mmCIF file of C-alpha atoms and ligand atoms in Angstrom:
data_model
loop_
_atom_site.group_PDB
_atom_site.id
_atom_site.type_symbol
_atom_site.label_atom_id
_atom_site.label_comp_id
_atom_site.label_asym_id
_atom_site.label_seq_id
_atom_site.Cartn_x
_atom_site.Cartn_y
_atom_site.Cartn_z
ATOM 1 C CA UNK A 767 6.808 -13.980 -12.917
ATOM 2 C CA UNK A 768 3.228 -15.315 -13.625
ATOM 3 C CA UNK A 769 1.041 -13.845 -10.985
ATOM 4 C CA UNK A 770 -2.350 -12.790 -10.999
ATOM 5 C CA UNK A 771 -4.513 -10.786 -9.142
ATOM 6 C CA UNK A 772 -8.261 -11.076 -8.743
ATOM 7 C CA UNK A 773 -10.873 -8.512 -7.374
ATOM 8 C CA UNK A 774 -11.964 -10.381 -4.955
ATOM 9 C CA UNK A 775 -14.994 -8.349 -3.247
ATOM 10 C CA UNK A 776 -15.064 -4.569 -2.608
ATOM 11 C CA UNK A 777 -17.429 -5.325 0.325
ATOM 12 C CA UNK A 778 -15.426 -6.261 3.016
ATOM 13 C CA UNK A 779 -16.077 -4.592 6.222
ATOM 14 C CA UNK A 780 -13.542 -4.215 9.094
ATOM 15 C CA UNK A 781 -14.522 -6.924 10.623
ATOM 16 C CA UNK A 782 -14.122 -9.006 7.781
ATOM 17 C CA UNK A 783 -10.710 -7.823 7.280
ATOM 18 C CA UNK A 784 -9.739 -8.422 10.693
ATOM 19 C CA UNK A 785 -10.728 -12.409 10.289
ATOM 20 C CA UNK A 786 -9.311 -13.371 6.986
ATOM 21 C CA UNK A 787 -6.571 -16.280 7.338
ATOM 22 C CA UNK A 788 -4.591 -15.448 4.791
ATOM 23 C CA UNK A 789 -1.540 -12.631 4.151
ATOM 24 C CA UNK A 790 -2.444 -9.070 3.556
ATOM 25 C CA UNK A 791 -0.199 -6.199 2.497
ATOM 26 C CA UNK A 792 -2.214 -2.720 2.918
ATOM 27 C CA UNK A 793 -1.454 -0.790 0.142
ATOM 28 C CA UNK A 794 -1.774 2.958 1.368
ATOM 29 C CA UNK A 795 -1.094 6.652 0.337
ATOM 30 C CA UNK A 796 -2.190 10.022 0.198
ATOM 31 C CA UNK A 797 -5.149 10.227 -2.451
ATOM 32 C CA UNK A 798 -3.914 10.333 -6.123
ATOM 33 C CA UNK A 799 -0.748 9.235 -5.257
ATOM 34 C CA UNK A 800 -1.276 6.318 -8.332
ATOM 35 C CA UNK A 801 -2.415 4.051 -5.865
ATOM 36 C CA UNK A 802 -5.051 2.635 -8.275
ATOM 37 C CA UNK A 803 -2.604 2.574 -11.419
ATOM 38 C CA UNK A 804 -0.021 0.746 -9.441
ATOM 39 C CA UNK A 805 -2.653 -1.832 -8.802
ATOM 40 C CA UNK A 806 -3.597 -1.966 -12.624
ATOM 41 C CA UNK A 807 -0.109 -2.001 -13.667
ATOM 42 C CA UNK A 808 1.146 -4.650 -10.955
ATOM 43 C CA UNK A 809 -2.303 -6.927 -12.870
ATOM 44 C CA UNK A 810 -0.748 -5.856 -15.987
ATOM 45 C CA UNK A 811 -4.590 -4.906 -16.834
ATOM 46 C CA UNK A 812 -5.845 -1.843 -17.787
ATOM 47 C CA UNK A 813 -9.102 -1.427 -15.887
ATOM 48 C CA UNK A 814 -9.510 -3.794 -12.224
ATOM 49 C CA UNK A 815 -8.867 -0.983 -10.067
ATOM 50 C CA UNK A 816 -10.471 2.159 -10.793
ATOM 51 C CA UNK A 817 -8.381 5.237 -12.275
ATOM 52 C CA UNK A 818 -9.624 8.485 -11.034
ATOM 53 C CA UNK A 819 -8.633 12.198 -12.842
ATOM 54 C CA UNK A 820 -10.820 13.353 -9.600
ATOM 55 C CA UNK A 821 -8.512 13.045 -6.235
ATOM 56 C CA UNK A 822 -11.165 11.636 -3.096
ATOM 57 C CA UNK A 823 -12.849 9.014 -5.191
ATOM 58 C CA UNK A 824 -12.116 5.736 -3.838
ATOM 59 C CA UNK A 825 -13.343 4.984 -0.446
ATOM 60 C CA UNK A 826 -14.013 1.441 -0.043
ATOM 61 C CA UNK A 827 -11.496 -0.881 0.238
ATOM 62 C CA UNK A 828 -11.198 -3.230 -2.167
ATOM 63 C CA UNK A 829 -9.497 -6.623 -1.979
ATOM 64 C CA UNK A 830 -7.545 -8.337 -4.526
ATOM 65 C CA UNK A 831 -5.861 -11.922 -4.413
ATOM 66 C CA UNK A 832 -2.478 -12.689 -5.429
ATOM 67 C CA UNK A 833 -2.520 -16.082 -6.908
ATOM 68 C CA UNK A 834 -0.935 -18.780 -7.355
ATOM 69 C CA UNK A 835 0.938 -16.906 -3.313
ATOM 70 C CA UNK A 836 -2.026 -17.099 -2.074
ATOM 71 C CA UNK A 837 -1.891 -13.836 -0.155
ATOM 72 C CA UNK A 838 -4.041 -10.317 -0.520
ATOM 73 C CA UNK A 839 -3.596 -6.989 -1.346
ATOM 74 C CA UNK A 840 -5.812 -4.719 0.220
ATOM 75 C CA UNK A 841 -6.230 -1.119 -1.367
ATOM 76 C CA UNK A 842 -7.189 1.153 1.154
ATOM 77 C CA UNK A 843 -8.839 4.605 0.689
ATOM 78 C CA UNK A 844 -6.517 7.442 -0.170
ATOM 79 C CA UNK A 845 -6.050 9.880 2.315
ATOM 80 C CA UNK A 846 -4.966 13.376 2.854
ATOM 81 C CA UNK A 847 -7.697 14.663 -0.068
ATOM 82 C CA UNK A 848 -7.588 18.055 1.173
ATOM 83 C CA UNK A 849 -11.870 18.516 0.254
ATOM 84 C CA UNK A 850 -12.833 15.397 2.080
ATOM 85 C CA UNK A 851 -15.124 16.464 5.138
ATOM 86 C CA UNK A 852 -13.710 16.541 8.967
ATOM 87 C CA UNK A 853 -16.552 13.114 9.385
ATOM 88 C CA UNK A 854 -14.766 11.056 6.686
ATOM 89 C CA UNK A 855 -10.985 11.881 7.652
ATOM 90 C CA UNK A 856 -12.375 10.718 11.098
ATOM 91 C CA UNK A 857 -13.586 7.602 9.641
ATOM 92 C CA UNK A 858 -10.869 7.161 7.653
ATOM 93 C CA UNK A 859 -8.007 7.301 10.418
ATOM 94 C CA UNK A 860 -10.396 5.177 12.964
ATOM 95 C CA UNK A 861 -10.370 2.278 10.205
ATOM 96 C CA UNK A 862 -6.723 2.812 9.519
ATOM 97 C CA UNK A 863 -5.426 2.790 13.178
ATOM 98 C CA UNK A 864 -8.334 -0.327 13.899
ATOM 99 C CA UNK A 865 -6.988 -2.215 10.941
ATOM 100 C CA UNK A 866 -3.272 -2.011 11.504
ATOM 101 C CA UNK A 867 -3.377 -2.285 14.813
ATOM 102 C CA UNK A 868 -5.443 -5.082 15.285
ATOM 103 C CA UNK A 869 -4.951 -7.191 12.034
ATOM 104 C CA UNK A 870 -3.359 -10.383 13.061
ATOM 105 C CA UNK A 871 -2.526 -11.473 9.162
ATOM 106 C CA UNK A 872 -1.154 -8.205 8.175
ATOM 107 C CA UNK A 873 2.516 -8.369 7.334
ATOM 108 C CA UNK A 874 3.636 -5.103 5.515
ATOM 109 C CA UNK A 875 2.380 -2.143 4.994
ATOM 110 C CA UNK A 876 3.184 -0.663 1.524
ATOM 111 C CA UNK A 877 3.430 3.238 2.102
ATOM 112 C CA UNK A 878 3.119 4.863 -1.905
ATOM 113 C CA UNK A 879 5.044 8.346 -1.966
ATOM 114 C CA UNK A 880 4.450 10.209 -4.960
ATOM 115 C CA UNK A 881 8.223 10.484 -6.007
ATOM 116 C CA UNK A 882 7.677 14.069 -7.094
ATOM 117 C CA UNK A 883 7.011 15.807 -3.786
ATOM 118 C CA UNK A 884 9.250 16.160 -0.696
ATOM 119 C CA UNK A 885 8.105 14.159 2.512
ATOM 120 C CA UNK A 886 4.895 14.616 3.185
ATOM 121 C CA UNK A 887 3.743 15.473 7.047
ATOM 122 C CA UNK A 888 0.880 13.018 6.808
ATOM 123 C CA UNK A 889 3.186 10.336 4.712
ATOM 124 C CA UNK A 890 5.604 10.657 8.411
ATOM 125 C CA UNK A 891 2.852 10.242 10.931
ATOM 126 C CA UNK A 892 1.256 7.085 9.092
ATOM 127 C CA UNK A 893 4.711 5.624 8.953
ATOM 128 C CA UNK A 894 5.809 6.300 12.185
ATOM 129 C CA UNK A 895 2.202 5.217 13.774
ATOM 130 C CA UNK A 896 2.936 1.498 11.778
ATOM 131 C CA UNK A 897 6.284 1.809 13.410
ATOM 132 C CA UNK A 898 4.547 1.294 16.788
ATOM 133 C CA UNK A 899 2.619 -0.889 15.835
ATOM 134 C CA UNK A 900 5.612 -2.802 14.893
ATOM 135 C CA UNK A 901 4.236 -3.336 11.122
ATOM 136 C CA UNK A 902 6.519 -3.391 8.352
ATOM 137 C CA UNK A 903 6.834 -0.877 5.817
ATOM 138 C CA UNK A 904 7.762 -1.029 2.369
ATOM 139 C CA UNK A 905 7.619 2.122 0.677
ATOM 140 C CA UNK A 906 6.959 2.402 -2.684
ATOM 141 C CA UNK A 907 7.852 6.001 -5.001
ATOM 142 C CA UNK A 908 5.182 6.759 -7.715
ATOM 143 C CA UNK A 909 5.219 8.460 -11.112
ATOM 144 C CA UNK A 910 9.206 7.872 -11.334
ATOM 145 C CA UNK A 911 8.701 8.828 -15.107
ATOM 146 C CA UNK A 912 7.883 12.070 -14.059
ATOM 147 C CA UNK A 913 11.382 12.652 -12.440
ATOM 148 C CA UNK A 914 14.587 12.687 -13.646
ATOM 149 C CA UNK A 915 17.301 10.252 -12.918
ATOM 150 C CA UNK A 916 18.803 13.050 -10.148
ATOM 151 C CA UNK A 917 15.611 13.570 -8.538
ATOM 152 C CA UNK A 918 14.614 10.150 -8.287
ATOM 153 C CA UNK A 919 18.135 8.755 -6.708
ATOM 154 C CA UNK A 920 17.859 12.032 -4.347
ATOM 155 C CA UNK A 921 14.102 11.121 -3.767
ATOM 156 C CA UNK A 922 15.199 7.425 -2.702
ATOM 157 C CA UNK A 923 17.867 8.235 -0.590
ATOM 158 C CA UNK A 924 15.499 11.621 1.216
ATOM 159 C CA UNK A 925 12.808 8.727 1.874
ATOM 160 C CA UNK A 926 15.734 6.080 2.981
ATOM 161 C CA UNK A 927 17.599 7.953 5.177
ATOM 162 C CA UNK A 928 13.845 8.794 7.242
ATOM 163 C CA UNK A 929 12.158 5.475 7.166
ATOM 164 C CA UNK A 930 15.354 3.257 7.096
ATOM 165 C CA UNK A 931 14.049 0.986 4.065
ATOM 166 C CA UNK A 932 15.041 1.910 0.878
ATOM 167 C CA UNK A 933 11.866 2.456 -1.327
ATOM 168 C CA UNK A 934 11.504 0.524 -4.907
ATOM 169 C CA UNK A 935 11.148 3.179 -7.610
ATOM 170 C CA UNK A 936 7.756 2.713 -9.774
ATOM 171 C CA UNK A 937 6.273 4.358 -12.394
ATOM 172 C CA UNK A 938 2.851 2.777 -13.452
ATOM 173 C CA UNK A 939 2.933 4.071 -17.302
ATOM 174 C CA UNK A 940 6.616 2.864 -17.874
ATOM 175 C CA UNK A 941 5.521 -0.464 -16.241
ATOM 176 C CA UNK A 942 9.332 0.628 -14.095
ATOM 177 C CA UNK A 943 9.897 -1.595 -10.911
ATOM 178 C CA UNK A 944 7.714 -3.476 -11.429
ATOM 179 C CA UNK A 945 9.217 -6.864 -11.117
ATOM 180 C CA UNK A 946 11.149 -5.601 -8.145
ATOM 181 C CA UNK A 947 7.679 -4.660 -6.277
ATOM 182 C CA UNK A 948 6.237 -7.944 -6.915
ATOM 183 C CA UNK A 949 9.488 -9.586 -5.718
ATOM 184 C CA UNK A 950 9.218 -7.132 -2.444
ATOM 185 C CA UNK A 951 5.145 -7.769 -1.838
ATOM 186 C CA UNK A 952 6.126 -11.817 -2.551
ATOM 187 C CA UNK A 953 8.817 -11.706 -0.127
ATOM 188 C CA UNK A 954 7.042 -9.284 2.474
ATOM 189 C CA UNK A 955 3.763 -11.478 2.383
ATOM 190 C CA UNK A 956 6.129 -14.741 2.967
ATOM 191 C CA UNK A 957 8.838 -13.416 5.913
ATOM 192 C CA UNK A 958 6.022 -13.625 8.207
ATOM 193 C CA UNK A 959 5.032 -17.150 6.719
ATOM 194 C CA UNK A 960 8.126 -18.458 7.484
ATOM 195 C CA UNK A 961 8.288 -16.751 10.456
ATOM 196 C CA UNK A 962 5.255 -18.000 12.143
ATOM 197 C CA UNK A 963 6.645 -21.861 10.914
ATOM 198 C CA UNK A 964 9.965 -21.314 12.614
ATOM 199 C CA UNK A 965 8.236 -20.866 15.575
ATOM 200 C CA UNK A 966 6.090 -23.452 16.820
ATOM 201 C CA UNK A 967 4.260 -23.227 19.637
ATOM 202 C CA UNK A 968 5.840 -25.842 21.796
ATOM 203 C CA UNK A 969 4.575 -28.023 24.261
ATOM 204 C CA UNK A 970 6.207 -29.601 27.692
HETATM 205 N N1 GDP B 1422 2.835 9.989 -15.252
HETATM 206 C C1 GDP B 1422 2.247 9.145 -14.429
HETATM 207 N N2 GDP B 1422 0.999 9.390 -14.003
HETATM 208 C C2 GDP B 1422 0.430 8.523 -13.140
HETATM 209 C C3 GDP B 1422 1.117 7.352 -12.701
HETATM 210 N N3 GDP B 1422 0.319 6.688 -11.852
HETATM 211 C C4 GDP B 1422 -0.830 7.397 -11.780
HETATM 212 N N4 GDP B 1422 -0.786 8.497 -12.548
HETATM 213 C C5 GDP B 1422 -1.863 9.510 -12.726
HETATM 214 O O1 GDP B 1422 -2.173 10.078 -11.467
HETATM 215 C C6 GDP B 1422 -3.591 10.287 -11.308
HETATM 216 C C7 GDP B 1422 -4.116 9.531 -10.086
HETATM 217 O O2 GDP B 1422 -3.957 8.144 -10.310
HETATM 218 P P1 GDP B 1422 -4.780 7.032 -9.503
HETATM 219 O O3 GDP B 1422 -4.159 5.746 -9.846
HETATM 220 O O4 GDP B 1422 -6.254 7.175 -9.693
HETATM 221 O O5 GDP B 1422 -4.414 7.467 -8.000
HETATM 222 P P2 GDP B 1422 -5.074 7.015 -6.602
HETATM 223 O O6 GDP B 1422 -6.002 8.115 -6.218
HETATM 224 O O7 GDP B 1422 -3.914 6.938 -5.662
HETATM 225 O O8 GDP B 1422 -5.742 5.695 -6.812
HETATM 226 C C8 GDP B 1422 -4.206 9.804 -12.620
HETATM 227 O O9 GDP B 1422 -4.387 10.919 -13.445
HETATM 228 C C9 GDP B 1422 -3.159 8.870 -13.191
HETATM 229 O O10 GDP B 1422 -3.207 8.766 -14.586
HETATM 230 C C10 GDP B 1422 2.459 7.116 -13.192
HETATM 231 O O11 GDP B 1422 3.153 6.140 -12.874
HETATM 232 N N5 GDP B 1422 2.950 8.048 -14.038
HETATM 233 MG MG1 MG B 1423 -7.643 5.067 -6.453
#
């Protein structure tokens, strides 16, 4: 599949966000879930997102095109980073809840899981709140090449059986799923294409 993606500005605001035209897929996780990687590994580049050995790094979100789709991924700020101060997990969730809620081109929203840990608490709440907002979710398992075969079937089936999706299975340094998560984000960014074309707004 010959697909690119482009940085396209890390200084969109909320705002900004909220007006863009085109697609968007949030990609979003608990901090150090391989968020970053995954982005680097879906480029097939080593270095456009930044890889961080210190959890609570990133907290801007940055914006990357999908060409020749035509749609954006937007890498929000990892959350959950258990040292981050009570003022920036405020500011963190009031973004969050603003964006999904009120984000008129946002399709899908890609929910990482580390594939190593049980359900997280905080993993549940974020998908059930994009549950009322009636957004999409497509979750995604990290570091699969850290589990075995066992605990990565048992992992997928745990996370199926709660969020009624089936989650692809990636590993970032085994380039695993990889194809199947660009078919998914392809497919999840179009749906709602096609979606808004079947229905015209009609006029008597
Ligand atoms: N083994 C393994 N390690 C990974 C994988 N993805 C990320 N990591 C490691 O997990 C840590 C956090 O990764 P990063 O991408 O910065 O996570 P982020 O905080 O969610 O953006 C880094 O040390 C990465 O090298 C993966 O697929 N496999
Ligand atoms: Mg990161």
């Amino acid at each position: 599949m010959a697909v690119s993606l482009i940085l396209e500005t890390t200084a969109y605001t909320l705002d900004q966000l909220l007006a863009v035209p085109e697609a968007q897929i949030a990609l979003a996780g608990r901090s150090n879930v391989g968020k970053s990687s995954l982005i680097n590994a879906l480029a097939g580049r080593k270095k456009l997102a930044k890889v961080s050995a210190t959890p609570g790094k990133t907290r801007s979100v940055n914006f990357y095109k999908v060409e020749p789709q035509n749609f954006y991924l937007v890498d929000l700020p990892g959350y959950g980073y258990a040292r981050a101060s009570h003022e920036e997990r405020r500011k963190w969730a009031k973004l969050l809840e603003h964006y999904l809620t009120d984000c008129k081109t946002l399709k899908t929203l890609a929910l990482l899981l580390d594939c190593r840990l049980p359900p997280q608490k905080i993993d549940l709440e974020l998908a059930s709140f994009a549950r009322t907002c009636r957004l999409p979710l497509l979750p995604v398992l990290t570091k699969a090449d850290k589990c075995s075969q066992r605990e990565r079937s048992s992992r997928q089936k745990e996370w199926q059986d709660l969020l009624a999706v089936k989650p692809v299975l990636t590993s970032s340094s085994s380039r695993l799923g990889m194809e199947e998560l660009w078919r998914a984000l392809i497919a999840a960014a179009d749906i709602a294409i096609t979606d808004g074309a079947t229905a015209p707004a009609t006029v008597e």
